[in-house]
Amino acid sequence: MVAILIVCYLVAALTHLYLLCTGRSAGVVYGVGALLIGFALHTLMLGVSFASGTPEGWGAWLSGMAWVIILMYLIVYARYRDIALGGFAVPAAFILEGYAAAFPGVWGAGSVAVQGYLLKGHAVLALLSWAAFFLLFASALMYLVQSQQLKSRRPSAWLHRLPSLDILDDLNHKILYFGFAFLTASLLLGSMWAKSRHGAYWSLDPVRTWPLILIWGAYGLLLVCRLTRSWKGKRSAVFSMVAFFAALFALVAHF
Amino acid sequence: MSIILAGVSHHNTPLSIRERLYFPETHMDEWLDRLAGYSGLDERIILSTCNRVEVYSAAENFDQGLDAIHRFFLESRDIGADELNAHLYVHREAEATRHLFTVASSLDSMVVGEPQILGQVKEAYRVAQASGHAGKALTNLFSRAFRVAKKIREQTPIGESPVSVSSVAVDLAKRIFGSLAGKNVLLLGAGEMGEAAARHLKASGADNLHVANRTLARAQELATRLKGGVVSFDNLEGALIDADIVIASTASQGFILDKPIVASALEQRRDAPVFLIDIAVPRNVAPDVNDLEDAYLYDVDDLQSVAADNLRGREEIARDARAILESEVQTYLARQQAEELRHTFAAIRFFAESMRQEEIQKTFQRLPELGEEGRDALDAMTKALVNKLLHHPFAVLRQMSEEDVEGISVESVQKLFGVEPESDESPPMPPPDESD
């Protein structure tokens, strides 16, 4: 079953990359079709594994991450009928899922024992927010490329492969909302868990927590600026990309 | 049945001759009736556009058919035989099929990939079909051509990039704003180019238009024509704040919009991008406006370069498209030939069987003493003889036709056996199904 799932994601990833790089429209049905089949299988497998007990180890979390990325991309596809974001989302999900399948307990099964509802909630919400920030990064990158294309006055064929600036900015805006909301909720649950476990909200090592708080602050600042000062377009895109790289470092520090 | 195509196009014939051969589309059925008056053509379709005049026909005899088309051109159009012969190209069968597929797919057009030609070919077919001039052979051919054209449009981005200044401007606007619905267009100046671009944008959904011109009366006149509003030329700064798309085409000798003016408008627009189309010569917008983060400025040279790039891109795509087309031509010809072979084989079998019957009756009359058993044996023997005689040539012909569709001529097979398949008597085809 995992093998079929991996094959589906591989087919979908290759098709999406091919479509994005050639600008062709014939073949979308295969890419999205393979993705939907893979996603259905993936949902089933995650459902079964959750029903039979909490999945342990990195594999399960990476697989969950892949699932969330695909889910978000499918929502975006349903809304905009554009495969460009899939050119980033589907290969990323394929790599995550492939890694999860190949090395289910690579860092030791059970090494990340996630016990209790608070901690589980914290982890799931964190997953959602990281998937959102990855897609935010992808949409920001596309915005910068597209804006550069238009500025150059001699746009290449990529002009027609990427969505319009308006759509990309809209995506940036909406994904930011979701990502920030999930991250906020995840941090809250995390600190509640810390309180119940250690009796204090911020009991973890400051090196592990402060970077995350800073990332939360950064995305929060971006959101506030978008809402109050109508930060749009390029500024927001650059900020999203920098924030994502910073967030990767914070994540590494967290573990 | 031969497919014959004779015509002229922009490739080899100057407009001065094409315009004399042109058939106005309003009375196309009458022209078809007139063409039908020349004997030798079983089916006919006239495709007449500003870039080509072509007659497609199906005929029993190629030479007679071509002669009919010749006479039709000479007697109904203002052209001499020498002039016609110098320009008329003639194709048959495979070449004619390839040509029609190429034309319908817009690969033979002056602007490769332009979308109008497919509609014109469909209309030419529709008129001929409705007036009873297109029968089974041309219906088969044309409906396949429509499918090939559709396939090429789906599988290659041949028609996607715009190749005129106005359509490039609209395309760029769409890459910035997505949908143009609800976008504000500000037209500076009342020039013709500006009006054309504004019309194009409006047709693409940008329905909120304002005109500013130094002469207010001209602005009002243009605004009425374009169903837009008028803004005062003295209040450009204010108008600029609301404008998403600015088209500048005034006769001003200096820049009307410079960096500070646009920068201040952008600040008030809170980072919402503005697309400036400067089609005036000399330019109306200072080039350094493009350095502003959310301003996208294109002058007439930029737009023309994009259009030229796109046209070159289409030529490249056309190469891919021709490969698809060639395989479609081969598939179609193979299918047509298999069909025709099947009819021919049936006719030969019918011919052989009637000959066998005839001969066997003669033999029975000559040998009345032959018993029931003897008659049966003779019957079986002649049947086997006929089957064995026909088996080898049929098998070889089938194989040859599979290997190279253009290599064998079904016509010569028919001549060899002295048969003519009666494929024309099948009921007329319904109009082609364009759904797949």
PDB file of C-alpha atoms in Angstrom, chain A residues 19-20 22-24 82-84 146 149 155-164, chain B residues 157 159-162 167-168 170-172 174-175 306 310:
ATOM      1  CA  LEU A  19       3.552  21.005 -16.418  1.00  0.00           C
ATOM      2  CA  LEU A  20       5.161  23.865 -14.512  1.00  0.00           C
ATOM      3  CA  THR A  22       6.735  23.389 -19.986  1.00  0.00           C
ATOM      4  CA  GLY A  23       3.623  25.461 -19.495  1.00  0.00           C
ATOM      5  CA  ARG A  24       1.480  22.770 -21.096  1.00  0.00           C
ATOM      6  CA  ASP A  82      -3.717  26.525 -11.019  1.00  0.00           C
ATOM      7  CA  ILE A  83      -1.042  23.870 -10.746  1.00  0.00           C
ATOM      8  CA  ALA A  84       1.934  26.158 -10.144  1.00  0.00           C
ATOM      9  CA  GLN A 146       6.707  36.780 -11.536  1.00  0.00           C
ATOM     10  CA  GLN A 149       9.481  38.832 -15.085  1.00  0.00           C
ATOM     11  CA  PRO A 155       9.307  38.378 -19.824  1.00  0.00           C
ATOM     12  CA  SER A 156      10.209  34.785 -20.598  1.00  0.00           C
ATOM     13  CA  ALA A 157       7.810  31.892 -20.992  1.00  0.00           C
ATOM     14  CA  TRP A 158       7.620  31.690 -17.191  1.00  0.00           C
ATOM     15  CA  LEU A 159       5.227  34.625 -17.323  1.00  0.00           C
ATOM     16  CA  HIS A 160       2.504  32.220 -18.372  1.00  0.00           C
ATOM     17  CA  ARG A 161       3.551  29.313 -16.186  1.00  0.00           C
ATOM     18  CA  LEU A 162       3.158  31.188 -12.922  1.00  0.00           C
ATOM     19  CA  PRO A 163      -0.114  32.607 -11.591  1.00  0.00           C
ATOM     20  CA  SER A 164      -0.797  36.340 -11.735  1.00  0.00           C
TER      21      SER A 164
ATOM     22  CA  PRO B 157       0.696  26.324 -26.131  1.00  0.00           C
ATOM     23  CA  GLY B 159      -2.070  30.183 -29.443  1.00  0.00           C
ATOM     24  CA  GLU B 160      -1.438  31.234 -25.888  1.00  0.00           C
ATOM     25  CA  SER B 161       1.012  34.064 -26.162  1.00  0.00           C
ATOM     26  CA  PRO B 162      -0.353  37.256 -27.695  1.00  0.00           C
ATOM     27  CA  SER B 167      -3.239  41.964 -26.834  1.00  0.00           C
ATOM     28  CA  VAL B 168       0.233  41.923 -25.256  1.00  0.00           C
ATOM     29  CA  VAL B 170      -4.040  42.933 -22.023  1.00  0.00           C
ATOM     30  CA  ASP B 171      -2.045  39.777 -21.375  1.00  0.00           C
ATOM     31  CA  LEU B 172       0.469  41.601 -19.174  1.00  0.00           C
ATOM     32  CA  LYS B 174      -3.808  39.832 -16.598  1.00  0.00           C
ATOM     33  CA  ARG B 175      -0.455  38.588 -15.314  1.00  0.00           C
ATOM     34  CA  VAL B 306       7.253  41.022 -26.389  1.00  0.00           C
ATOM     35  CA  ASN B 310       5.969  35.581 -28.736  1.00  0.00           C
TER      36      ASN B 310
END
